[in-house]
Amino acid sequence: MQIPFLSFTPQHQPIREEVLAALTRVYDAQWYILGQEVANFEAAYAAFNQTAYCVGVANGLDALHLALKALGVGPGDEVIVPSNTYIATWLAVTQVGATPVPVEPNAATFNLDPARVEAAITPRTRAIMPVHLYGQACEMTALMALAQRHNLLVVEDNAQAQGATADGQLTGSFGHANGTSFYPGKNLGALGDAGAITTNDDALNQKLRSLRNYGSQKKYYNEIVGYNSRLDEMQAAVLSLKLQHLAEWTRQRQAVAALYNQHLAGVGDLILPTVATGSTHVYHLYVVRTAHRQELQQHLTSQGIGTLVHYPVPPHRQEAYAGLTMAEGRFPIAEALAATCLSLPMWPGMTEEHVAAVASAMRHFF
Ligand SMILES: *Cc1c(COP(=O)(O)O)cnc(C)c1O
């Protein structure tokens, strides 16, 4: 059985006519940038995320960059980031001229460890960027408490965890301004690039609306030096439709994860995902660990099963950050996770037959 790493078919086929009708509506309206579709989606996503405001932008990296910019983070500031995140978290910090300060994760949850975060705080620390990696909420209660104690800003990277909760509260609603991504493969995906910032602060909301649109709120009057990072009407119309299905798709991802947990328990040297007390996991990715990653991945490929590695090289070992001179071995947990993690097929609509076939191929390998 061929099992792709990701298939959109079960998500997109049932809503095909609705999506095409929405695209036709925008096409015929002849208004393509910052109109009613974007306003409607922003209202719907703010309601979904239980924040006062949502500002649509061009992609997830811009969402994080503009969030830091709006908060006034810049040169001379240190921003605490996970050592094992996707590169975009670090790039946002670099783009505002601040310095990323990596902190090692809890190896069991892949997420920032609050005790290590506290140990990394210096007089220059301005902000913490918790990343809800693979879809699991970070320990936000502890992180918010220590941010408050040290007077630090918090910008959540919620690109992978739309709908996850920490102690009952939604990710993307804790920090001062939080970024998310609607890249097609994310849990809520557009048909192209898209992203958003969520916040409860109206001054930030206004500033972000200006920053994303040339630093202008009134056409041709520019109050600040801004950017062009707008969500477009086509993507907003599609996102509004898909948002109505997100809760159901999340339930399906969680059901697939539960099946993997059953089928893979005790297989080989696999370490299965662990969910922290108080956190929920929306399984953007289902990531296992094994000392035999490369051979296992090759075996699964030969059986027609798609897998990926998120991520093979941690940011501090990327050529782009060679200038930060963080030697190999400096962040051993991030390096160990990068060397052993493997993401299995995960998409809403995967069946128990699919999961059983993946598990059977893995048992065969071991
Ligand atoms: C996808 C992703 C981003 C960036 O989103 P884009 O829309 O691709 O720019 C940032 N952080 C994390 C953790 C991501 O997974």
XYZ file of C-alpha atoms and ligand atoms in Angstrom:
381
model
C 0.000 0.000 0.000
C 1.333 3.436 -0.966
C 0.991 5.835 1.965
C 2.103 9.395 1.256
C 3.577 11.516 4.025
C 0.733 13.977 3.465
C -2.430 13.805 1.388
C -4.874 16.693 1.084
C -7.508 14.566 -0.647
C -9.727 13.711 2.368
C -9.672 17.379 3.461
C -10.093 19.027 0.085
C -12.370 16.680 -1.860
C -15.528 17.166 0.286
C -15.227 20.985 0.211
C -14.118 21.308 -3.393
C -17.323 22.949 -4.677
C -17.514 25.386 -1.732
C -13.868 26.406 -2.179
C -14.232 26.918 -5.922
C -17.386 28.984 -5.295
C -15.487 31.167 -2.809
C -12.644 31.697 -5.278
C -15.194 32.601 -7.955
C -16.843 35.058 -5.564
C -13.519 36.867 -5.007
C -12.704 36.753 -8.703
C -16.027 38.374 -9.566
C -15.893 40.916 -6.711
C -12.767 42.408 -8.345
C -11.330 43.367 -4.948
C -8.218 41.297 -4.260
C -6.210 42.884 -1.423
C -7.357 43.866 2.114
C -11.090 43.685 1.698
C -14.107 42.028 3.284
C -12.754 38.463 2.963
C -9.659 39.328 5.006
C -11.742 41.213 7.600
C -14.137 38.248 7.884
C -11.326 35.736 8.288
C -9.531 37.896 10.856
C -12.731 38.090 12.928
C -13.324 34.338 12.614
C -9.744 33.396 13.501
C -9.656 35.786 16.487
C -12.879 34.162 17.735
C -11.463 30.677 17.171
C -8.242 31.554 18.994
C -10.081 33.486 21.741
C -8.037 36.631 21.235
C -9.365 40.141 20.761
C -7.521 40.679 17.455
C -6.107 38.810 14.488
C -4.027 40.526 11.794
C -3.628 38.604 8.534
C -0.189 38.721 6.916
C 1.639 37.133 3.995
C 3.189 34.129 5.806
C 4.242 32.733 9.177
C 7.768 34.123 9.143
C 6.408 37.635 8.549
C 3.911 37.111 11.381
C 6.760 36.392 13.816
C 8.971 39.153 12.406
C 6.220 41.799 12.550
C 5.170 40.686 16.058
C 8.721 41.284 17.334
C 8.950 44.544 15.366
C 5.643 45.866 16.734
C 6.810 45.044 20.265
C 9.965 47.094 19.722
C 12.431 44.209 19.935
C 15.615 45.164 18.085
C 19.400 45.502 18.061
C 21.048 44.795 21.415
C 18.136 42.650 22.591
C 18.406 38.942 23.280
C 15.468 36.708 22.445
C 15.240 33.212 23.913
C 14.383 30.627 21.252
C 14.359 26.821 21.273
C 17.589 25.161 20.083
C 15.492 22.604 18.159
C 12.950 24.725 16.291
C 12.337 25.366 12.603
C 14.701 28.037 11.250
C 11.882 30.613 10.834
C 11.724 31.252 14.600
C 15.381 32.309 14.586
C 15.077 34.221 11.301
C 12.362 36.460 12.777
C 14.728 37.411 15.616
C 17.597 38.056 13.204
C 15.336 40.136 10.923
C 14.659 42.689 13.698
C 18.387 42.842 14.456
C 18.126 41.046 17.812
C 20.194 38.040 18.917
C 18.680 34.566 19.161
C 19.669 32.847 22.425
C 19.036 29.102 22.075
C 17.708 27.092 24.992
C 17.554 23.306 25.033
C 14.180 21.537 25.051
C 12.782 18.863 27.284
C 13.811 15.834 25.184
C 10.560 13.986 25.957
C 8.176 16.723 24.739
C 10.537 18.497 22.260
C 9.347 21.788 23.837
C 11.139 24.562 25.765
C 12.085 23.641 29.314
C 11.048 26.522 31.647
C 13.925 25.862 34.097
C 16.502 26.128 31.302
C 14.792 29.266 30.003
C 15.133 30.915 33.386
C 18.831 29.983 33.542
C 19.417 31.677 30.153
C 17.977 35.072 31.154
C 20.507 37.941 31.169
C 20.090 41.716 31.637
C 19.744 41.957 27.822
C 16.911 39.437 27.493
C 13.813 41.132 26.055
C 11.578 38.289 24.934
C 10.904 34.561 24.923
C 9.597 32.740 21.857
C 7.960 29.447 22.849
C 7.375 27.190 19.829
C 4.561 24.648 20.188
C 6.594 22.144 18.229
C 4.892 19.422 16.201
C 1.527 20.595 17.610
C 2.043 20.170 21.344
C 1.425 23.183 23.599
C 4.439 24.346 25.616
C 4.234 24.645 29.390
C 2.791 28.144 29.049
C 1.700 28.676 32.656
C 5.292 28.307 33.868
C 6.732 30.295 30.948
C 4.278 33.194 31.384
C 4.971 33.286 35.126
C 8.709 33.585 34.619
C 8.268 36.136 31.808
C 6.216 38.248 34.203
C 8.761 37.809 37.004
C 11.586 39.003 34.727
C 9.500 41.586 32.856
C 9.943 39.864 29.470
C 7.805 39.888 26.334
C 6.390 36.616 24.994
C 5.842 35.876 21.303
C 4.425 32.408 20.692
C 5.323 30.619 17.469
C 1.984 28.913 16.923
C 2.624 27.815 13.332
C 2.188 24.117 14.160
C -0.385 24.120 16.950
C -3.616 25.912 15.987
C -6.220 24.663 18.467
C -3.849 23.166 21.066
C -4.234 24.139 24.723
C -2.016 24.576 27.774
C -3.917 24.269 31.067
C -7.133 24.780 29.116
C -6.087 27.965 27.293
C -5.449 28.068 23.537
C -1.940 28.462 22.194
C -1.604 31.758 20.376
C -3.523 33.555 23.144
C -0.842 33.703 25.873
C 1.877 35.927 24.467
C 1.832 39.685 23.874
C 1.674 39.062 20.118
C 1.791 35.613 18.542
C 2.511 34.406 15.038
C 0.961 31.559 13.124
C 1.334 30.155 9.614
C -1.254 28.950 7.126
C 1.330 27.369 4.818
C -0.627 24.676 2.915
C 0.668 21.756 4.999
C -0.067 23.360 8.378
C -3.104 22.201 10.385
C -5.039 25.144 8.933
C -3.568 25.585 5.478
C -4.242 28.074 2.680
C -3.753 27.353 -1.028
C -0.501 29.280 -0.965
C 1.359 31.379 1.582
C -0.515 33.038 4.448
C -0.062 33.826 8.123
C -1.494 35.841 11.011
C -0.677 37.527 14.288
C -3.008 37.219 17.269
C -3.026 39.641 20.198
C -5.256 41.096 22.897
C -3.594 44.514 22.758
C -5.358 47.099 20.581
C -2.302 49.359 20.273
C -0.313 46.394 18.893
C -3.218 45.469 16.629
C -3.197 48.974 15.109
C 0.579 49.006 14.765
C 0.589 45.595 13.061
C -2.112 46.693 10.587
C 0.099 49.602 9.682
C 3.354 47.578 9.525
C 1.895 44.984 7.145
C 0.711 47.685 4.734
C 3.646 50.053 4.074
C 3.356 51.653 7.519
C 0.084 53.185 6.419
C -3.452 53.064 7.797
C -4.788 55.804 5.523
C -3.938 55.225 1.865
C -0.861 57.225 0.760
C -0.147 58.531 4.299
C 2.737 56.676 5.957
C 3.278 57.030 9.688
C 6.045 54.421 10.046
C 8.516 52.584 7.818
C 6.490 49.498 7.062
C 6.470 46.395 4.898
C 4.281 44.809 2.291
C 3.040 41.674 4.044
C -0.670 41.319 3.394
C -2.984 38.348 3.421
C -4.892 38.366 0.142
C -8.631 37.999 -0.407
C -8.427 34.609 -2.194
C -6.469 32.996 0.643
C -8.693 34.601 3.287
C -11.847 33.274 1.594
C -10.407 29.739 1.516
C -9.143 29.962 5.103
C -12.584 31.058 6.370
C -14.096 27.934 4.845
C -11.378 25.583 6.055
C -11.469 27.051 9.574
C -14.993 25.638 9.960
C -13.503 22.139 9.643
C -10.391 22.596 11.756
C -11.824 21.160 14.987
C -12.948 17.998 13.187
C -9.601 17.659 11.374
C -7.810 18.043 14.707
C -9.943 15.250 16.202
C -8.978 13.070 13.255
C -5.256 13.815 13.720
C -5.556 12.946 17.420
C -7.325 9.691 16.543
C -4.536 8.778 14.096
C -1.937 9.522 16.802
C -3.811 7.306 19.293
C -3.765 4.478 16.734
C -0.027 4.924 16.129
C 0.534 4.827 19.902
C -1.304 1.479 20.095
C 0.238 -0.079 17.004
C 3.806 1.038 17.705
C 4.041 0.403 21.467
C 7.124 -1.712 22.183
C 8.305 -1.836 18.555
C 12.121 -1.813 18.199
C 13.852 1.047 20.002
C 11.126 3.540 19.072
C 10.424 6.435 21.416
C 6.845 7.586 20.832
C 5.600 11.156 21.421
C 4.973 12.154 25.049
C 2.324 14.716 25.982
C 3.087 16.890 29.017
C 0.594 17.135 31.876
C -1.754 20.048 31.205
C -0.899 20.230 27.486
C -2.846 19.024 24.480
C -1.286 17.963 21.190
C -2.883 18.611 17.784
C -0.351 16.424 15.923
C 0.741 18.674 13.126
C 3.411 15.964 13.019
C 3.701 12.532 14.626
C 7.407 12.282 15.422
C 9.124 9.150 16.725
C 12.761 8.692 17.667
C 15.080 5.798 16.817
C 18.822 5.197 16.715
C 18.268 3.569 13.294
C 16.597 6.524 11.631
C 18.324 6.440 8.260
C 17.884 2.697 7.677
C 14.288 2.783 8.925
C 13.456 5.688 6.629
C 15.021 3.858 3.669
C 13.017 0.733 4.482
C 9.751 2.682 4.686
C 10.522 4.451 1.394
C 11.080 1.066 -0.258
C 7.639 0.023 1.017
C 5.959 3.111 -0.500
C 5.580 4.904 2.855
C 6.474 8.594 2.954
C 8.358 10.031 5.923
C 10.258 13.263 6.580
C 12.773 14.567 9.117
C 11.786 17.685 11.083
C 14.514 18.860 11.173
C 17.817 17.307 10.090
C 20.039 20.268 11.083
C 19.324 22.442 14.146
C 19.541 26.211 13.514
C 22.858 26.657 15.359
C 24.510 24.199 12.936
C 23.107 25.877 9.805
C 25.560 27.611 7.517
C 23.365 30.723 7.726
C 24.212 31.008 11.432
C 27.904 30.154 11.183
C 28.498 33.772 12.257
C 27.030 33.037 15.686
C 29.896 30.520 16.183
C 27.970 27.947 18.109
C 30.123 24.865 17.932
C 28.904 21.353 17.338
C 28.042 19.786 20.674
C 27.002 23.097 22.221
C 23.319 22.073 22.193
C 23.494 18.287 22.541
C 19.760 17.696 23.044
C 18.859 19.547 19.838
C 21.592 17.640 17.998
C 20.436 14.274 19.368
C 16.818 14.999 18.420
C 17.882 16.075 14.924
C 19.856 12.837 14.521
C 17.093 10.488 15.666
C 13.662 11.996 14.865
C 11.401 10.715 12.103
C 7.975 12.078 11.144
C 5.472 9.414 10.086
C 2.564 9.974 7.679
C -0.043 12.174 9.419
C -3.124 13.737 7.859
C -6.808 14.014 8.653
C -8.567 11.151 6.925
C -5.819 8.556 7.415
C -7.489 5.238 8.261
C -6.611 2.490 10.740
C -5.628 0.408 7.707
C -3.024 3.050 6.802
C -1.678 3.183 10.362
C -1.561 -0.614 10.625
C 0.357 -0.803 7.336
C 2.939 1.748 8.528
C 3.290 -0.094 11.854
C 3.618 -3.458 10.118
C 6.408 -2.141 7.874
C 8.158 -0.762 10.963
C 7.845 -4.062 12.863
C 9.308 -5.857 9.841
C 12.280 -3.522 9.835
C 13.056 -4.124 13.498
C 5.923 26.841 9.135
C 6.593 27.425 10.302
C 6.965 28.777 10.350
C 6.941 29.702 9.161
O 5.769 29.747 8.456
P 5.783 30.175 6.889
O 4.342 30.455 6.635
O 6.308 29.013 6.131
O 6.642 31.374 6.767
C 7.487 29.288 11.528
N 7.671 28.497 12.599
C 7.360 27.192 12.587
C 7.581 26.391 13.822
C 6.826 26.607 11.443
O 6.527 25.301 11.445
